[in-house]
mmCIF file of C-alpha atoms in Angstrom:
data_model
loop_
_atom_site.group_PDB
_atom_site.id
_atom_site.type_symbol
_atom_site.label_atom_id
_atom_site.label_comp_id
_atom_site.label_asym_id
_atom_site.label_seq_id
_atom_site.Cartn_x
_atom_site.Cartn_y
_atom_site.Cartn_z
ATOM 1 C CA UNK A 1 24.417 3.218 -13.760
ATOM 2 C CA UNK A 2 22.261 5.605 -13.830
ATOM 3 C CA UNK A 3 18.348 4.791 -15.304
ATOM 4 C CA UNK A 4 17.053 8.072 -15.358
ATOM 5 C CA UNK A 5 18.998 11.344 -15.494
ATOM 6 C CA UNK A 6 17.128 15.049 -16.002
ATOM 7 C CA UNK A 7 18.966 17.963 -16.520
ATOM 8 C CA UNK A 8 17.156 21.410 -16.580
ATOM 9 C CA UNK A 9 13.610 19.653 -17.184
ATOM 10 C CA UNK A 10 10.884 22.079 -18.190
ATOM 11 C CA UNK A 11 7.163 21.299 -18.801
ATOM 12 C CA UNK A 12 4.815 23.598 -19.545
ATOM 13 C CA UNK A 13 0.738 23.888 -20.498
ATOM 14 C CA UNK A 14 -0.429 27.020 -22.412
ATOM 15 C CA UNK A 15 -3.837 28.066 -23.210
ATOM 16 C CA UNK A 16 -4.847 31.113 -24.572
ATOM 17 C CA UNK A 17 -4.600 32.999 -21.858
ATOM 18 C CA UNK A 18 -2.119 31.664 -19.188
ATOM 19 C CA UNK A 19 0.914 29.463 -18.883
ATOM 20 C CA UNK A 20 1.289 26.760 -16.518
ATOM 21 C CA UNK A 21 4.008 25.452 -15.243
ATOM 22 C CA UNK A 22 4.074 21.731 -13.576
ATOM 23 C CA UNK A 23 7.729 20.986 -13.701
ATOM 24 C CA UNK A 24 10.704 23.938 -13.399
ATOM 25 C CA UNK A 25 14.204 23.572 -14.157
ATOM 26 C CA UNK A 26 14.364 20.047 -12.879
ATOM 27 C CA UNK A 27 17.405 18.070 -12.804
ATOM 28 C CA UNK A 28 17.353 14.450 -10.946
ATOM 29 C CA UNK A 29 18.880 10.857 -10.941
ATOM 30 C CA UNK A 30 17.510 7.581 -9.922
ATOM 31 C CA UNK A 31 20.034 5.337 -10.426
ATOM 32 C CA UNK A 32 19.426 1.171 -11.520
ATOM 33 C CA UNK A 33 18.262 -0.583 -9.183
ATOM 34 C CA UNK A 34 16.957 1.922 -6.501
ATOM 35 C CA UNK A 35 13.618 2.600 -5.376
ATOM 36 C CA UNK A 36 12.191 6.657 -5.378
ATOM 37 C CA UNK A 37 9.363 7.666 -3.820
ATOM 38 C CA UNK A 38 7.876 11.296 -5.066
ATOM 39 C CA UNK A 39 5.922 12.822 -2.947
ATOM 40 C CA UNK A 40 4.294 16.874 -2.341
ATOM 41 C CA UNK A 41 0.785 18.679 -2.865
ATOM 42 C CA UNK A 42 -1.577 17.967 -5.314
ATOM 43 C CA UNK A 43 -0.327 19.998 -8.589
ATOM 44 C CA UNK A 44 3.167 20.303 -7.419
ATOM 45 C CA UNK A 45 3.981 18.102 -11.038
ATOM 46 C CA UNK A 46 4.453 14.692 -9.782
ATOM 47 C CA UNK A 47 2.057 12.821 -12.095
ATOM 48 C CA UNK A 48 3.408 15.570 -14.731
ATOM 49 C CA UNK A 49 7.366 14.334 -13.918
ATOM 50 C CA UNK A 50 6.240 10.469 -13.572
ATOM 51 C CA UNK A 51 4.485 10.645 -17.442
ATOM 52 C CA UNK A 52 7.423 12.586 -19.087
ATOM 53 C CA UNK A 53 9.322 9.414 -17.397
ATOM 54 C CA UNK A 54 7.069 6.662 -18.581
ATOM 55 C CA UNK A 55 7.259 8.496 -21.802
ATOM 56 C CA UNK A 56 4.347 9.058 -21.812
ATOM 57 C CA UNK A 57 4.714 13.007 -22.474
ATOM 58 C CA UNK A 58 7.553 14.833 -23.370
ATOM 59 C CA UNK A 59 9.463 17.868 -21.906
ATOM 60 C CA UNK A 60 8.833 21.614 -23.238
ATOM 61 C CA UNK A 61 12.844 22.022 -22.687
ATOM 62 C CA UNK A 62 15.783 20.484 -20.947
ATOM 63 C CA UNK A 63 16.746 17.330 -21.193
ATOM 64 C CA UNK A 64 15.955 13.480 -20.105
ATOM 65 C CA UNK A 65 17.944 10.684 -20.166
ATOM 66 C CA UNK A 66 16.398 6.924 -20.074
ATOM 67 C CA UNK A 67 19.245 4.863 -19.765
ATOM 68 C CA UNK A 68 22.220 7.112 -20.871
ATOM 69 C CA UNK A 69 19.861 7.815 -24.069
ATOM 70 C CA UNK A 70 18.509 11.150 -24.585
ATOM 71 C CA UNK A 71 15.005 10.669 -25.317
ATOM 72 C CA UNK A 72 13.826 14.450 -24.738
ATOM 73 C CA UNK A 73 12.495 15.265 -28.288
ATOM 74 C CA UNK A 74 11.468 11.896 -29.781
ATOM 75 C CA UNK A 75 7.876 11.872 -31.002
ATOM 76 C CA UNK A 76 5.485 9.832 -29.968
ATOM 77 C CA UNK A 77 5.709 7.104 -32.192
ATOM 78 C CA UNK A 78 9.506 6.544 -30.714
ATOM 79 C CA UNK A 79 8.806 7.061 -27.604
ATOM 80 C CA UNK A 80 6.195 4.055 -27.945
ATOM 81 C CA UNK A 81 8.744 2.104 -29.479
ATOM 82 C CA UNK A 82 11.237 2.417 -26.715
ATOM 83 C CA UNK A 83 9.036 2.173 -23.614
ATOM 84 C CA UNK A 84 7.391 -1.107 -24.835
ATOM 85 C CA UNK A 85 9.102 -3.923 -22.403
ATOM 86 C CA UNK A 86 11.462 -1.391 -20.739
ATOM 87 C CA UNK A 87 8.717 0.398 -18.750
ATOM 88 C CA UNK A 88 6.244 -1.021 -16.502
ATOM 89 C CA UNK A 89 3.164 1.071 -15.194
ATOM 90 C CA UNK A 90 0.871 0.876 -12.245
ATOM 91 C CA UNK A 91 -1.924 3.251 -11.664
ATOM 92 C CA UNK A 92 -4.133 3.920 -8.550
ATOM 93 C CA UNK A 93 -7.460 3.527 -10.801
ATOM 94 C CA UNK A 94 -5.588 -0.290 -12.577
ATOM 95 C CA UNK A 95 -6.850 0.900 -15.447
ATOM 96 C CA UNK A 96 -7.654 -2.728 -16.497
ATOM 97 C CA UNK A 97 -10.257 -3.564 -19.286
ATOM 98 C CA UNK A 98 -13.178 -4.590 -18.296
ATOM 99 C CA UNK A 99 -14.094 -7.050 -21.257
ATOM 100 C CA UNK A 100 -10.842 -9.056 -20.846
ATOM 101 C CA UNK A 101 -10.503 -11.621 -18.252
ATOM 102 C CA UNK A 102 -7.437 -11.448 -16.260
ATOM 103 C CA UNK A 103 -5.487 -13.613 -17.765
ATOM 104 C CA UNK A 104 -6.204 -11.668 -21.064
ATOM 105 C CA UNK A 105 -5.215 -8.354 -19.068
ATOM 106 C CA UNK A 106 -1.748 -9.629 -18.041
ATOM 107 C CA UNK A 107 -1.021 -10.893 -21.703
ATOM 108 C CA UNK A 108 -2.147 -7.442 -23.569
ATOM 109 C CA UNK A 109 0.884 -6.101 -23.166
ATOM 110 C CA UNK A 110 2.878 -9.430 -24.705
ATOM 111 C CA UNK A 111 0.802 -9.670 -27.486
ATOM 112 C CA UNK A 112 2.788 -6.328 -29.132
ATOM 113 C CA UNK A 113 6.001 -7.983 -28.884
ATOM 114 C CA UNK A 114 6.916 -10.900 -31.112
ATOM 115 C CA UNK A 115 6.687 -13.853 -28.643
ATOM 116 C CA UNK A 116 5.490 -17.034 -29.581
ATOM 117 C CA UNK A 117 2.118 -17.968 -27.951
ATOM 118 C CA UNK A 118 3.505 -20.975 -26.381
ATOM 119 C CA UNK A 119 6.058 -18.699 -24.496
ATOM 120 C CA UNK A 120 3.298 -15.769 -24.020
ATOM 121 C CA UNK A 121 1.094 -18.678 -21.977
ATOM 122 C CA UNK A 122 3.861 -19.486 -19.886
ATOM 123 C CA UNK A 123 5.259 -15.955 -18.756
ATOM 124 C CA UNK A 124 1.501 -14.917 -17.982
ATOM 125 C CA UNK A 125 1.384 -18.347 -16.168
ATOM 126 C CA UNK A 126 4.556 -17.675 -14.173
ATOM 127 C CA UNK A 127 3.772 -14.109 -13.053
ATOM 128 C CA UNK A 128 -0.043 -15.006 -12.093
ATOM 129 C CA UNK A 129 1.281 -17.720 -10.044
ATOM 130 C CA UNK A 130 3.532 -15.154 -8.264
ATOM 131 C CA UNK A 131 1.653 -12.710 -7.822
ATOM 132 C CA UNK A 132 -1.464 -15.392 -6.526
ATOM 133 C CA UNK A 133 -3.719 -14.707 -8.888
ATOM 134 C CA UNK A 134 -3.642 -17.986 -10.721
ATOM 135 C CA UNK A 135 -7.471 -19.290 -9.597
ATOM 136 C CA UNK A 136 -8.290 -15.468 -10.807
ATOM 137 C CA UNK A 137 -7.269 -16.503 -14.318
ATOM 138 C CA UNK A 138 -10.514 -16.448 -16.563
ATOM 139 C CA UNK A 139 -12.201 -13.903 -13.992
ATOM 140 C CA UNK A 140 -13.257 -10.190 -15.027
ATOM 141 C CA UNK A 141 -12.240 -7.217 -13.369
ATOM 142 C CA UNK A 142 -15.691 -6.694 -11.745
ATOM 143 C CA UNK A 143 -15.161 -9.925 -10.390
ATOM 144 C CA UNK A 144 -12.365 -8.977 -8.245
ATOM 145 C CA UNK A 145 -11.638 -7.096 -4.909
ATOM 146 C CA UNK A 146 -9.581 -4.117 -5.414
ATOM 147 C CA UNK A 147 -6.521 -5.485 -4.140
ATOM 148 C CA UNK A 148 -7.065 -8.372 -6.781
ATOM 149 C CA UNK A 149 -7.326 -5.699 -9.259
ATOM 150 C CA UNK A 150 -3.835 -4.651 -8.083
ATOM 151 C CA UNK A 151 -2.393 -7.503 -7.884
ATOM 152 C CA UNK A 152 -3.424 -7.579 -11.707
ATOM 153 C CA UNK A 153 -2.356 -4.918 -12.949
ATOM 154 C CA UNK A 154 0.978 -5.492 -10.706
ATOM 155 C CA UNK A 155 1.130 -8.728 -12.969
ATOM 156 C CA UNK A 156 0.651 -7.021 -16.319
ATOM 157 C CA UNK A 157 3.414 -4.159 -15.453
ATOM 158 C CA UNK A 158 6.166 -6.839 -14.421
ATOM 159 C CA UNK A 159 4.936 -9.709 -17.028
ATOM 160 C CA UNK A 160 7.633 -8.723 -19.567
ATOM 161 C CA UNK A 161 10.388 -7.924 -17.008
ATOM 162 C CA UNK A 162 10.923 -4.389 -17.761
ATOM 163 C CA UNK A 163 13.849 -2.573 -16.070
ATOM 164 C CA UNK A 164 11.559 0.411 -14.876
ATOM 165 C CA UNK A 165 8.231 0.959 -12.726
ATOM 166 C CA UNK A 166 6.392 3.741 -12.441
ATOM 167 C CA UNK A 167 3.625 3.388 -9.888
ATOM 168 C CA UNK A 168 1.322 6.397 -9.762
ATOM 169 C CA UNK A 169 -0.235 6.521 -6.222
ATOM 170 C CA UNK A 170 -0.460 2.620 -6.257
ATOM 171 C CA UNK A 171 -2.159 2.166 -3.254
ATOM 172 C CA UNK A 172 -4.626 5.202 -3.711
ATOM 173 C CA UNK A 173 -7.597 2.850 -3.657
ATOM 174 C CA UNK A 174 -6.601 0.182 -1.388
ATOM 175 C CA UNK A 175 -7.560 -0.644 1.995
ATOM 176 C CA UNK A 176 -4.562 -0.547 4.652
ATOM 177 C CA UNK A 177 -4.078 -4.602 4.496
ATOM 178 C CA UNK A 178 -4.191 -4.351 0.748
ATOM 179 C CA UNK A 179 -1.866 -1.431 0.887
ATOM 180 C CA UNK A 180 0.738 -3.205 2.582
ATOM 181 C CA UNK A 181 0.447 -5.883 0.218
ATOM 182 C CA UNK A 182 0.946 -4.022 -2.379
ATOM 183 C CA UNK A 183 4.030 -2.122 -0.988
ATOM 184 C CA UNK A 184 5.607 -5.359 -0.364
ATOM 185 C CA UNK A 185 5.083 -6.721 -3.691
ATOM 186 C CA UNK A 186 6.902 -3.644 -5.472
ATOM 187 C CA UNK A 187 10.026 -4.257 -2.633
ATOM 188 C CA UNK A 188 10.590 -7.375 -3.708
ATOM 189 C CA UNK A 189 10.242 -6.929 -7.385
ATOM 190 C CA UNK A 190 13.156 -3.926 -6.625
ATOM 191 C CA UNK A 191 15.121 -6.456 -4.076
ATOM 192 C CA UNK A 192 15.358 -8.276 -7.166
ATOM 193 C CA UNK A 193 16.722 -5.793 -9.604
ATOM 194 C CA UNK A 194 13.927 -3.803 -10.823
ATOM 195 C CA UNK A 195 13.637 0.048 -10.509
ATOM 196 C CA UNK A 196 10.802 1.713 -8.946
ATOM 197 C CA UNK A 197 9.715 5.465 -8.834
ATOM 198 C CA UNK A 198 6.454 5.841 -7.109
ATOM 199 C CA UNK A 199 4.652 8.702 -6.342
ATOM 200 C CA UNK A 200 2.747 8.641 -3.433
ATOM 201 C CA UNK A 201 0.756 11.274 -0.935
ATOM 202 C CA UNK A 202 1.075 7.960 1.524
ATOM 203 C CA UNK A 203 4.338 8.531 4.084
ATOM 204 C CA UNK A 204 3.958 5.139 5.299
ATOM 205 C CA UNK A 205 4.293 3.908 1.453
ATOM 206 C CA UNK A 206 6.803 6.557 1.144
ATOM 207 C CA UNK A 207 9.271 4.614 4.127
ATOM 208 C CA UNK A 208 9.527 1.906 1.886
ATOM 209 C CA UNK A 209 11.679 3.664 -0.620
ATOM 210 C CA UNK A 210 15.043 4.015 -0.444
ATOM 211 C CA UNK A 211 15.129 8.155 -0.852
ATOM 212 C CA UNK A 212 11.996 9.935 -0.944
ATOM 213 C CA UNK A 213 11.735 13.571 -3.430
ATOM 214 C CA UNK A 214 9.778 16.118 -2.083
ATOM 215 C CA UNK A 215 8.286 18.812 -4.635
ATOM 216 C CA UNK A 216 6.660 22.039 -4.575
ATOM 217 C CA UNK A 217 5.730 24.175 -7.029
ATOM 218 C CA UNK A 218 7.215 21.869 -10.178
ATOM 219 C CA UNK A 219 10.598 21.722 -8.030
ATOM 220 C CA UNK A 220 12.339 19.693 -6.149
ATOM 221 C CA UNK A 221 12.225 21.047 -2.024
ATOM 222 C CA UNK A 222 13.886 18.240 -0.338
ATOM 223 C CA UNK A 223 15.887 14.825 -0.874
ATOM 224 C CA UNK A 224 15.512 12.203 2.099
ATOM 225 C CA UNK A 225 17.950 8.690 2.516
ATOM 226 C CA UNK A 226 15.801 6.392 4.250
ATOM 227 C CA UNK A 227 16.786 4.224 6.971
ATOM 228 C CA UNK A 228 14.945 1.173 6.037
ATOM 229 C CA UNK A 229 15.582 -2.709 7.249
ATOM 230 C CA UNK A 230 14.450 -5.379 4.586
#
């Protein structure tokens, strides 16, 4: 089953005087289950592609497909709708908020579905314990190292079980030993079922994909199988 299907995929940015072009005639699959890594020069439209999957942005033309549903012209109200516990996101900057303690962090995104707060306490229990951040709990972000702040905002992306990640240069700010620990967190939350498209400028992250994109210029250039042992 396919998660993600393009077909043709077009975006565009227009001032007033020049057009740019971040993703041309794109057509891709990352099927359920799998784990992408997207990786080429800065501006080659990987951030671009990785929003316009998120939902986060939508196309200028051509078509995308988010679980056999073609989501290319919804607005941005439905788009919201759709993505909210189907689509987990993980940033190289955590983009956590710095007045809410961790545990408060990992719950934010619970808190817009309709969850009883008995149940909300326990799933941000359960995922700070597995991610081992639980002694972290009522902590703020400044309070943490950076691979803390990961692992938090690891815990707030995966805390409702979506089917999809999107991890935008997820180790960007890490240290190599925090790197690594990052990696191996996102292969075992895809060993168990989840998705994962990551974009990366990092080949070593890259190897621990199962097929790595290359782009250039908004398109694709080259499509690698890894040979990886887990």
């Amino acid at each position: 089953m396919q998660v993600i299907k393009t077909e043709n995929l077009v975006k565009s940015f227009r001032t007033e005087e020049i057009e740019t072009i971040a993703v041309d005639n794109l057509s891709l699959e990352v099927d359920k289950g799998e784990f992408v890594a997207i990786m080429g020069p800065s501006g080659c439209g990987k951030t671009t592609l990785l929003n316009i999957f998120g939902l986060l942005d939508a196309p200028t033309s051509g078509k995308y497909f988010l679980n056999g549903e073609d989501v290319s012209t919804l607005n941005e109200r439905a788009r919201t709708f759709l993505r909210r516990g189907k689509v987990g996101f993980i940033f190289q900057s955590f983009n956590l908020i710095d007045e809410l303690t961790v545990y408060e962090n990992i719950e934010l995104p619970i808190t817009y579905m309709k969850i009883a707060p008995a149940r909300r306490k326990e799933m941000v229990n359960d995922i700070m314990e597995r991610m081992a951040i639980s002694h972290r709990a009522n902590h703020f972000p400044h309070q943490l190292s950076g691979g803390q702040q990961q692992r938090v905002a690891i815990a707030r992306a995966v805390v409702l079980n979506p089917e999809l990640i999107l991890a935008d240069e997820p180790t960007g700010n890490l240290d190599s030993k925090n790197g690594v620990e990052v990696m191996k967190i996102l292969t075992e939350l895809n060993d168990g079922g989840t998705t994962v498209v990551m974009v990366t400028h990092n080949l070593r992250d890259a190897e621990y994909a199962r097929r790595t994109i290359d782009m250039f210029d908004g398109k694709i250039s080259s499509v690698t199988v890894n040979s990886i042992n887990r």
